[in-house]
PDB file of C-alpha atoms in Angstrom:
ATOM      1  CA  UNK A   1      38.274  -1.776   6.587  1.00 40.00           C
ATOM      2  CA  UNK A   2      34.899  -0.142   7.536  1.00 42.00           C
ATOM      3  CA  UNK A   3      32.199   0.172   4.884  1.00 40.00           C
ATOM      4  CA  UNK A   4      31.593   3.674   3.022  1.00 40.00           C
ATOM      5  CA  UNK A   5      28.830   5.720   3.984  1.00 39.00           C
ATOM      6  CA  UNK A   6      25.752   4.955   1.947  1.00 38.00           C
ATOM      7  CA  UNK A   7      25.368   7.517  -0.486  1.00 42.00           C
ATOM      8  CA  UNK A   8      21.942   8.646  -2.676  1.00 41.00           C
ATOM      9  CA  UNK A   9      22.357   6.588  -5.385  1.00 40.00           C
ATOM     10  CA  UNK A  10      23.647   3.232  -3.500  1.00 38.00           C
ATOM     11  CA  UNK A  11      20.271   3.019  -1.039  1.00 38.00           C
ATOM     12  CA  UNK A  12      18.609   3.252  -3.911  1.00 37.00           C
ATOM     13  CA  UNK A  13      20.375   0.410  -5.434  1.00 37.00           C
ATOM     14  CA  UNK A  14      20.041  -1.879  -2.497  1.00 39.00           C
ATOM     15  CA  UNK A  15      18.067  -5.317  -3.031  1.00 34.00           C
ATOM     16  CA  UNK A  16      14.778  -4.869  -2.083  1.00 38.00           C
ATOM     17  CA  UNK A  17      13.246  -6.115   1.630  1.00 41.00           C
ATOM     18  CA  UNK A  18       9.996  -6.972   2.251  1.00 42.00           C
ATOM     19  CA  UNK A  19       9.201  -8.154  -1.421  1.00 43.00           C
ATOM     20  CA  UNK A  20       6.699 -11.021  -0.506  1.00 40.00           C
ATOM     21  CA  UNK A  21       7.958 -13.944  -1.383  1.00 49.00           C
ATOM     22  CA  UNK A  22       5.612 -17.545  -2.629  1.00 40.00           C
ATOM     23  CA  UNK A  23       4.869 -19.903   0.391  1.00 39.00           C
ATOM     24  CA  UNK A  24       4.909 -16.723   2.774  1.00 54.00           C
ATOM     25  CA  UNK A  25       1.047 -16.300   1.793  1.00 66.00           C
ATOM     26  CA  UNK A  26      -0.898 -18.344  -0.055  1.00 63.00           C
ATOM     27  CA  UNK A  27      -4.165 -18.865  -1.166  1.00 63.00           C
ATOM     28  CA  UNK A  28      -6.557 -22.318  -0.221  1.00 63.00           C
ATOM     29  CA  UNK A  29      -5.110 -24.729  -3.112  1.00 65.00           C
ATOM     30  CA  UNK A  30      -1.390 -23.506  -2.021  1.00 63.00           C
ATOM     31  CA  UNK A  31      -0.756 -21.242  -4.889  1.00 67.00           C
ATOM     32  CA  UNK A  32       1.567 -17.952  -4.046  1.00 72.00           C
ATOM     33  CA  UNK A  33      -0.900 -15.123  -3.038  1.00 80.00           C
ATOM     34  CA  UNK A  34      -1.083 -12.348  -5.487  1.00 79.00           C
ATOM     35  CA  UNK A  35       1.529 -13.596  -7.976  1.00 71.00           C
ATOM     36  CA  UNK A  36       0.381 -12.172 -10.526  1.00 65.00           C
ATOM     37  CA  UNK A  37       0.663  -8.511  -8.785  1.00 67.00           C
ATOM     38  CA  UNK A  38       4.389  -9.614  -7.522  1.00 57.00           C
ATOM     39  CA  UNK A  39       5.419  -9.606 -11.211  1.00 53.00           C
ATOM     40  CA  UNK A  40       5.729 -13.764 -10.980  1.00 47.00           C
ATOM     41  CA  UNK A  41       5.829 -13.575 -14.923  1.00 44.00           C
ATOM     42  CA  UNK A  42       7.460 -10.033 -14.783  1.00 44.00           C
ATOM     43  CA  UNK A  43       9.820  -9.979 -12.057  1.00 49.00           C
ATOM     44  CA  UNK A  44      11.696  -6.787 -13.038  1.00 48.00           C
ATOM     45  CA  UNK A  45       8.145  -4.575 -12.987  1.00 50.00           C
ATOM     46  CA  UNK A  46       7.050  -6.255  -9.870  1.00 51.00           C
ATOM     47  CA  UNK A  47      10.717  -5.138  -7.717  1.00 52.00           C
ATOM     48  CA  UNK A  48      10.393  -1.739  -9.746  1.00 52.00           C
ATOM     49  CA  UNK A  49       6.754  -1.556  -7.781  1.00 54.00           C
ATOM     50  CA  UNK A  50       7.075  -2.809  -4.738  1.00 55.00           C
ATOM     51  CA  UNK A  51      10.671  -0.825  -4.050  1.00 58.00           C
ATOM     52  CA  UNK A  52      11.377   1.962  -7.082  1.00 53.00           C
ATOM     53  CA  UNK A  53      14.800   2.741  -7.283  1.00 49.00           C
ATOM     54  CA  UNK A  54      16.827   3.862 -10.132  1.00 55.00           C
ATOM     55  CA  UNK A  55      16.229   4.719 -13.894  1.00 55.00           C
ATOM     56  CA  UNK A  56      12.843   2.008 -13.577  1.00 52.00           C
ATOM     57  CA  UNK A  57      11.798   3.506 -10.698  1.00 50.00           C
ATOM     58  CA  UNK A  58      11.865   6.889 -11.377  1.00 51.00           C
ATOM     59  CA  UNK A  59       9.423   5.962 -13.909  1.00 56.00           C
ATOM     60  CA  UNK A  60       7.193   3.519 -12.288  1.00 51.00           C
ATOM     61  CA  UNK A  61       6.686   6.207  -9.929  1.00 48.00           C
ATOM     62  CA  UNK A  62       5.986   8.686 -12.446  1.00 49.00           C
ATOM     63  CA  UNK A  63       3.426   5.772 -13.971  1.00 54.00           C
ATOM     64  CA  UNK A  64       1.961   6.026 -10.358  1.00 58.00           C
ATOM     65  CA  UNK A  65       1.739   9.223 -10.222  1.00 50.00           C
ATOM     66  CA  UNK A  66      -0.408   9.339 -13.627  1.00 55.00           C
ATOM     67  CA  UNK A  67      -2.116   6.173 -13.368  1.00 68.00           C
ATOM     68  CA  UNK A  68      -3.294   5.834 -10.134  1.00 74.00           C
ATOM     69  CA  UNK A  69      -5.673   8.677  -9.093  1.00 82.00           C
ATOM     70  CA  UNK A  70      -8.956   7.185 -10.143  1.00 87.00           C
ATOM     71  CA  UNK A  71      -8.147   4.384  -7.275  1.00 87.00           C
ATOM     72  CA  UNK A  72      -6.733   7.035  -5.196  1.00 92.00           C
ATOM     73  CA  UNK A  73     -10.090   9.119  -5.215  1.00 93.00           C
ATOM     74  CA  UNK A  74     -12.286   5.403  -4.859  1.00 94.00           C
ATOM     75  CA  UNK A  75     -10.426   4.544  -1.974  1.00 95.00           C
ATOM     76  CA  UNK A  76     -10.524   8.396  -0.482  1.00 96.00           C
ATOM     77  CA  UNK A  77     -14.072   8.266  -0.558  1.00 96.00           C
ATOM     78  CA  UNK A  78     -14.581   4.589   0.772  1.00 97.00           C
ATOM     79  CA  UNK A  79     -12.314   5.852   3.732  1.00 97.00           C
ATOM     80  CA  UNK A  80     -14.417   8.674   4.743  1.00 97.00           C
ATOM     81  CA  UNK A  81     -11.957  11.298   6.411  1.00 97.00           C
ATOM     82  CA  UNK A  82     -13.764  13.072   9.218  1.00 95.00           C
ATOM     83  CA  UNK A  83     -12.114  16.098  10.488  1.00 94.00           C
ATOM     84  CA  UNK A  84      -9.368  15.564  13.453  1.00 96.00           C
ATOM     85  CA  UNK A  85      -8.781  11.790  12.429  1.00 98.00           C
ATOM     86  CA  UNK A  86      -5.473  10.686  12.200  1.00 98.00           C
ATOM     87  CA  UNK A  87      -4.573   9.045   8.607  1.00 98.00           C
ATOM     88  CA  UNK A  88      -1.864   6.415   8.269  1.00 98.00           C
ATOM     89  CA  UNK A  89      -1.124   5.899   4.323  1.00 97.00           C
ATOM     90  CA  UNK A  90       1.280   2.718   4.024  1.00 97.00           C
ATOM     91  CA  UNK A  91       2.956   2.368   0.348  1.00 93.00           C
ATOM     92  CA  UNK A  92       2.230   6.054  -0.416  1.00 93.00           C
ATOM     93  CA  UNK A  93       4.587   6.094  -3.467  1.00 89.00           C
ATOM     94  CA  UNK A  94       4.856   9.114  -5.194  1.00 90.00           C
ATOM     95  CA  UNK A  95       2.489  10.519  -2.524  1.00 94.00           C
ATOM     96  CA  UNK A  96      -0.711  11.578  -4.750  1.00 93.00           C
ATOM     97  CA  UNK A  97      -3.033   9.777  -2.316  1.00 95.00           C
ATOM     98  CA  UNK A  98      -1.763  12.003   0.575  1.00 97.00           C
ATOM     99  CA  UNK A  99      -1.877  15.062  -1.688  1.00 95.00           C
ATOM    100  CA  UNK A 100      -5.660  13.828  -2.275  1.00 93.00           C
ATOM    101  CA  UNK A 101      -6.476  13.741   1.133  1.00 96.00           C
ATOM    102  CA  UNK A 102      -4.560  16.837   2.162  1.00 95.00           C
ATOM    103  CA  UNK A 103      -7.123  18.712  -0.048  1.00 93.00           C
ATOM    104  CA  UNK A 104      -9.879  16.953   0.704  1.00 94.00           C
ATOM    105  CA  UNK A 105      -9.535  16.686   4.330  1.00 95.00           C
ATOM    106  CA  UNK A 106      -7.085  19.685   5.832  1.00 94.00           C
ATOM    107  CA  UNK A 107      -8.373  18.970   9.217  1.00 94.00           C
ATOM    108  CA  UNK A 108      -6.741  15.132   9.612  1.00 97.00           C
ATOM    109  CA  UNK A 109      -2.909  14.762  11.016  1.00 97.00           C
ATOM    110  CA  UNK A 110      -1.557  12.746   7.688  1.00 98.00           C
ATOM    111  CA  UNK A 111       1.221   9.971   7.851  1.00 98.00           C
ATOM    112  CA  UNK A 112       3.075   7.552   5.222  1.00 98.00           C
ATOM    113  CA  UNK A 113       5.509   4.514   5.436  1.00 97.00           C
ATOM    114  CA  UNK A 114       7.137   3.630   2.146  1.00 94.00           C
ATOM    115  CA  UNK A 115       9.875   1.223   1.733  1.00 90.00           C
ATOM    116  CA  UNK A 116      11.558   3.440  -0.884  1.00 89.00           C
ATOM    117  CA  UNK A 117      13.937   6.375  -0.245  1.00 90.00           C
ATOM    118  CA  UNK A 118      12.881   7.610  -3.677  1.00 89.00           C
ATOM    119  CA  UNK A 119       9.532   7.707  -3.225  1.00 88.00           C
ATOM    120  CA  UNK A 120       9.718   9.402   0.129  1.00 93.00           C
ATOM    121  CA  UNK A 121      12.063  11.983  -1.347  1.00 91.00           C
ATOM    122  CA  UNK A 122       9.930  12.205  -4.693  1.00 91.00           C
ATOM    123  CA  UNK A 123       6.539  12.424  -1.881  1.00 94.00           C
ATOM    124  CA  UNK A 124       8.168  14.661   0.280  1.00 95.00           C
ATOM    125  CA  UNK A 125       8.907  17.143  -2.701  1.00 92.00           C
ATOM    126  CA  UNK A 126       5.103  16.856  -3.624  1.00 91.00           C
ATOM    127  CA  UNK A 127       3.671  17.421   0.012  1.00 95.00           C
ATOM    128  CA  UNK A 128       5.881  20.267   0.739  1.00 95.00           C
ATOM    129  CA  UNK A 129       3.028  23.075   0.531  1.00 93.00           C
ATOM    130  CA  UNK A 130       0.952  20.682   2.961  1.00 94.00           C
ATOM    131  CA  UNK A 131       0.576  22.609   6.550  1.00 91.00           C
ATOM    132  CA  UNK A 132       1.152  20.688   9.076  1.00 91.00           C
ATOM    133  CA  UNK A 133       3.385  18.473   6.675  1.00 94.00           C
ATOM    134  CA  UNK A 134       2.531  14.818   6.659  1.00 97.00           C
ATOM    135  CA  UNK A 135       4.903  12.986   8.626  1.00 98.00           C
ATOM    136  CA  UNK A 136       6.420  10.358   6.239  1.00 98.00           C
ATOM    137  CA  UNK A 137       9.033   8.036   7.241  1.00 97.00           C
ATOM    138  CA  UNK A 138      10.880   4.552   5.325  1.00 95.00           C
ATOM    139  CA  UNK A 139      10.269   1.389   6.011  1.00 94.00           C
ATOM    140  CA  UNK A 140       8.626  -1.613   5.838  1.00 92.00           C
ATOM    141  CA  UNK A 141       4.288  -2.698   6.572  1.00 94.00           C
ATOM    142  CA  UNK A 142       6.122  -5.408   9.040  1.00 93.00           C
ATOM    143  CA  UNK A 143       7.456  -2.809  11.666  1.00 96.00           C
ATOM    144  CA  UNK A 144       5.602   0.111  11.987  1.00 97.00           C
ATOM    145  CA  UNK A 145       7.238   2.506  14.137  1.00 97.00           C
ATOM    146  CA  UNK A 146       4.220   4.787  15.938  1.00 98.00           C
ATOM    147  CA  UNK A 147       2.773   3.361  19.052  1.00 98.00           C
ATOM    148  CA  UNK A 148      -0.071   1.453  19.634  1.00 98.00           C
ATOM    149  CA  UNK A 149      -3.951   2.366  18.614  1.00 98.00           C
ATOM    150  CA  UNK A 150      -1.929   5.972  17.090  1.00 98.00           C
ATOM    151  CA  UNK A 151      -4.228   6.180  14.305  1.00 98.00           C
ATOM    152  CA  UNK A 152      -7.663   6.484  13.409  1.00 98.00           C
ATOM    153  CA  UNK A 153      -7.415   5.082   9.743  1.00 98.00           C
ATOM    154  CA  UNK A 154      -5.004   3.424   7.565  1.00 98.00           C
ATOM    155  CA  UNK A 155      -5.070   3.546   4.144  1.00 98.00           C
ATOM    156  CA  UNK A 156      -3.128   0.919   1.468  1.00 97.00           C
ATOM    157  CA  UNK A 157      -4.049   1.385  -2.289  1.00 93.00           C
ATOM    158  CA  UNK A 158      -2.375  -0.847  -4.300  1.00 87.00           C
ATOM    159  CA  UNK A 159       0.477  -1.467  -2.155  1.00 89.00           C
ATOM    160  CA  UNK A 160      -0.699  -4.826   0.427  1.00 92.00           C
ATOM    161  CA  UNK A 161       0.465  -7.183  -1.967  1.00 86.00           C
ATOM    162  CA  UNK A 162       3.664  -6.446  -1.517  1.00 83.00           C
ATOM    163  CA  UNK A 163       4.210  -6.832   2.232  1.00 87.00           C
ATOM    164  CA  UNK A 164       5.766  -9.201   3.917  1.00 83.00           C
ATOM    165  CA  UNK A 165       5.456 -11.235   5.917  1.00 86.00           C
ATOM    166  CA  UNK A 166       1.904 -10.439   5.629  1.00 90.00           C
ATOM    167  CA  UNK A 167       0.398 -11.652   9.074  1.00 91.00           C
ATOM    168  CA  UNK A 168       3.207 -10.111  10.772  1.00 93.00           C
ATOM    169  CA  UNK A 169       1.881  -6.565   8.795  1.00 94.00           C
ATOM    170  CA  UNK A 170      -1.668  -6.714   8.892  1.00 96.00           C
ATOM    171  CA  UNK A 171      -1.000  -7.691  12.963  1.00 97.00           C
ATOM    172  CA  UNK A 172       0.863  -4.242  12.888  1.00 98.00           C
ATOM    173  CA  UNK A 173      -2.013  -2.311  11.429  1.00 98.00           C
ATOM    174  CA  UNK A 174      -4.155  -3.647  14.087  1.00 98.00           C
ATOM    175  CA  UNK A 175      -1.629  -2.534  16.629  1.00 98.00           C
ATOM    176  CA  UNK A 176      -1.539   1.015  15.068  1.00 98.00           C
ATOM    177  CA  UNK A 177      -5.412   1.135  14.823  1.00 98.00           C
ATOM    178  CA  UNK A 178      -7.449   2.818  17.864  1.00 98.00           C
ATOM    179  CA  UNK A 179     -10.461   0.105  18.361  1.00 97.00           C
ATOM    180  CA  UNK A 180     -13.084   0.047  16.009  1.00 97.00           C
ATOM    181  CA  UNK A 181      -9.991   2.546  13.982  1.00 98.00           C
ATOM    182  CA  UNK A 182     -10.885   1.571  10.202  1.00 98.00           C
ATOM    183  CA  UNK A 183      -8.721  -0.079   7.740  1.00 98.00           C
ATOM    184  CA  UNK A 184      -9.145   0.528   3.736  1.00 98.00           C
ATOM    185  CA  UNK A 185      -7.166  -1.570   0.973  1.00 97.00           C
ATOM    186  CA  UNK A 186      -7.812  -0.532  -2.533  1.00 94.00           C
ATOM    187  CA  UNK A 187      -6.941  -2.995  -5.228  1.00 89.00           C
ATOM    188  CA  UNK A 188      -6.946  -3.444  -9.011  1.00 87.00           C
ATOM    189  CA  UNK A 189      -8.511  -6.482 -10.231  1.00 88.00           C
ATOM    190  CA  UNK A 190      -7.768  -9.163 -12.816  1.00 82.00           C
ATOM    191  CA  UNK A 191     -11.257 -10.775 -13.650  1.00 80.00           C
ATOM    192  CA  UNK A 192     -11.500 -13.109 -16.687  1.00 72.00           C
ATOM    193  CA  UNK A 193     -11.591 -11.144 -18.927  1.00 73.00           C
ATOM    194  CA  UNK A 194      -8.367  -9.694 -18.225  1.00 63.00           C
ATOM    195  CA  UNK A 195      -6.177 -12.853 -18.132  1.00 65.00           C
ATOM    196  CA  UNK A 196      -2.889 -11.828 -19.854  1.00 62.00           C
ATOM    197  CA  UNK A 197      -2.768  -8.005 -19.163  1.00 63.00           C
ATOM    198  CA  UNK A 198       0.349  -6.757 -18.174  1.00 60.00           C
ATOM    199  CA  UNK A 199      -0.824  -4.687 -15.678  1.00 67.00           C
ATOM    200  CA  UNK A 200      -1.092  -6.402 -12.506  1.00 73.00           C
ATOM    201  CA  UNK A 201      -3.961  -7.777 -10.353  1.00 82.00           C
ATOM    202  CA  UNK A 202      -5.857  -9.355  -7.593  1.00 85.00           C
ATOM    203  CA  UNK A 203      -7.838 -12.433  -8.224  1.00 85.00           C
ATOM    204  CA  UNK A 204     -11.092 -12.395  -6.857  1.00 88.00           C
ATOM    205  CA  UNK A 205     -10.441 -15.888  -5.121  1.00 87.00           C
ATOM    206  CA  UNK A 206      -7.080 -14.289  -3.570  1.00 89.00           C
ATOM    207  CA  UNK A 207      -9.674 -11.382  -2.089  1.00 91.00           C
ATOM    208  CA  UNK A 208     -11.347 -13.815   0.032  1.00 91.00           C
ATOM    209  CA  UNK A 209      -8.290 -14.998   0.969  1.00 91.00           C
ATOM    210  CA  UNK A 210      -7.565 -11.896   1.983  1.00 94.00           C
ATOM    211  CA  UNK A 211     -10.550 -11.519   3.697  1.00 95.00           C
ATOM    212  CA  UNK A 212      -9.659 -14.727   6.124  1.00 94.00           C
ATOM    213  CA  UNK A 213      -6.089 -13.286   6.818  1.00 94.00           C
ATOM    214  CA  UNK A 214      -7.417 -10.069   7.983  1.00 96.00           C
ATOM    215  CA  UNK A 215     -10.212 -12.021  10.310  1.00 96.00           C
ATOM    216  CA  UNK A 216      -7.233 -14.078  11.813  1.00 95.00           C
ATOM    217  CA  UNK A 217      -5.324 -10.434  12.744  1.00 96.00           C
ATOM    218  CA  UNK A 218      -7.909  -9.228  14.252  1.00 98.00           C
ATOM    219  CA  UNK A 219      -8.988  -6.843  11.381  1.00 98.00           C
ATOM    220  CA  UNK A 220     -13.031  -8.149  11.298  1.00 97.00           C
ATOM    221  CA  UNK A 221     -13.785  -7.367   7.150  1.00 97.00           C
ATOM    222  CA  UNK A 222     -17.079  -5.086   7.130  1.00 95.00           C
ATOM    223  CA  UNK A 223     -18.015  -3.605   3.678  1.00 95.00           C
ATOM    224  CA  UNK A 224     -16.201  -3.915  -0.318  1.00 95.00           C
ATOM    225  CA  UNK A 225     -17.086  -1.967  -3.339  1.00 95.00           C
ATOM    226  CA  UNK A 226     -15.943  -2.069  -6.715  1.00 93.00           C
ATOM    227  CA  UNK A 227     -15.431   0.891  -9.073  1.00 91.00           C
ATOM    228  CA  UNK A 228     -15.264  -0.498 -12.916  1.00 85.00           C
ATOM    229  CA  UNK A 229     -13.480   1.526 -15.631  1.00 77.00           C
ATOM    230  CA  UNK A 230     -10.920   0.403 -17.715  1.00 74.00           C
ATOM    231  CA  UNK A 231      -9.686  -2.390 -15.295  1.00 80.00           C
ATOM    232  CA  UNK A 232     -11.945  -2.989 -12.042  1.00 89.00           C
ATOM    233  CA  UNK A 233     -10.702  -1.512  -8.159  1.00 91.00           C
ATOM    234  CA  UNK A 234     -12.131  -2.725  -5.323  1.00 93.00           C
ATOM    235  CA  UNK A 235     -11.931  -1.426  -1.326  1.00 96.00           C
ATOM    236  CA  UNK A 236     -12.026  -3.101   1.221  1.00 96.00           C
ATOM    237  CA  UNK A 237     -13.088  -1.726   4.673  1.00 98.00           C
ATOM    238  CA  UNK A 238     -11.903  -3.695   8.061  1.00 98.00           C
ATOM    239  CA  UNK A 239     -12.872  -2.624  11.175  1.00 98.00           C
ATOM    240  CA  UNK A 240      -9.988  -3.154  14.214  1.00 98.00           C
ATOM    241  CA  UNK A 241     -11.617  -5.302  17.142  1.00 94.00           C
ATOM    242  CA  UNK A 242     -11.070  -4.870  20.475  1.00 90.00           C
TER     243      UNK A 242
END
C-alpha cells in the first residue's frame, strides 16, 4: 500500500536531519563540538532550534524572532553588503536577518536555506513586501543546491552549530563562494561567567576549533569581533581561497 501524501502538519513532525551529532565534530581533547549549543543537557530546546516544528517551534521561532536582532544587526554590519552582491543567509529562521538586510541593502539579490518548512513558510510570510523576493528554499548546510562560486557572501548567525556533517557544509560554502567571496558566522558566547545559563553557547576554545575547520575547507579565517551585552556575540569573517 503506497504511503499518504505528506501533509502540513506531518513534515513538520518529521525527525529532524542534519542535527549534528557528538564524534561528527569535535574539539582537540575529543569532546562533542558545541554541545552545549546542541542542547546536550537540553535536548528538546536544542531539536526545537536546530529544526522548529510544531507547538515548540512555533515558539522558538517567535523567541528568534524577538531575541535575535541585536546579533542580527552585529553580524549585518561585520558583513558589509555592497550594492549588487549576492547574499546567501543559511539557517535564516524566522527570516529577520533577511528582512535586516533587505532594508539595509535593497540593491543585493538575497537567498536563504533553512532546514525547516515552518520557518520558510513563517520567513516567506515576513519577506513578502521584499522586491525582488529573496529566493528561499529547504534544506540542509550539507547540500546546497546553487552552483558553484553563485554568491558573493554567506551569512550564518547562530545557526553553524547545527550542521552536519560540518566539513562536508563548510566545503559547500566554499563551493558557493566566488573567490575571495566572504563568509560571516555570528555566534553567542558562553564565557565563564556564564556556565549554567540556559541559553546556549560557543566556548571560546570550540571557536578556535572552528577556526582550524574552516582553514582545512578552504575558508582562510581573516578578522573576529565581539559585541558584549547581556550575553557576548562574536563574528567571524572567512575569506574563500582560490
Amino acid at each position: 500500500m503506497p504511503n499518504p501524501t505528506p501533509t502540513k502538519e506531518t513534515e513538520d513532525r518529521q525527525a529532524p536531519r542534519g542535527l549534528t551529532q557528538p564524534g561528527l565534530a569535535a574539539t582537540a581533547d575529543g569532546r562533542p563540538l558545541f554541545a552545549h549549543y546542541l542542547g546536550a543537557d537540553h535536548k528538546p530546546l536544542g531539536l526545537a532550534f536546530s529544526r522548529p516544528s510544531g507547538l515548540l517551534g512555533r515558539l522558538a521561532g517567535a523567541l528568534m524572532a524577538r531575541k535575535n536582532n541585536p546579533m542580527n544587526a552585529f553580524a549585518i554590519t561585520t558583513l558589509a553588503p555592497q550594492d549588487g552582491e549576492r547574499i546567501l543567509e543559511i539557517g535564516f529562521g524566522p527570516g529577520t536577518a533577511l528582512a535586516m538586510l533587505g532594508r539595509q541593502a535593497p540593491g543585493c539579490p538575497l537567498a536563504g536555506l533553512d532546514p525547516s518548512p515552518l520557518m520558510v513558510r513563517a520567513a516567506t510570510r515576513r519577506l513578502a513586501a521584499l522586491s525582488p523576493a529573496p529566493d528561499l528554499r529547504q534544506g540542509t548546510a550539507d547540500a546546497l543546491p546553487w552552483p558553484e562560486g553563485h554568491f558573493d557572501a554567506v551569512l550564518a548567525v547562530n545557526s553553524l552549530p547545527f550542521w552536519s556533517p560540518l566539513d562536508r557544509a563548510l566545503g559547500e560554502v566554499r563551493r558557493v563562494l566566488r573567490p575571495a567571496g566572504r563568509f560571516v558566522v555570528g555566534m553567542r558566547m558562553t564565557l565563564p561567567e556564564d556556565q549554567g545559563k540556559l541559553e546556549p553557547g560557543c566556548a571560546p576554545h570550540e571557536v578556535l576549533t572552528l577556526r582550524g575547520l574552516l582553514a582545512a575547507a578552504g575558508l582562510e579565517p581573516e578578522t573576529e569581533s565581539a559585541l558584549r551585552g547581556r550575553r557576548e556575540t562574536r563574528c567571524l569573517v572567512a575569506l574563500r581561497r582560490p
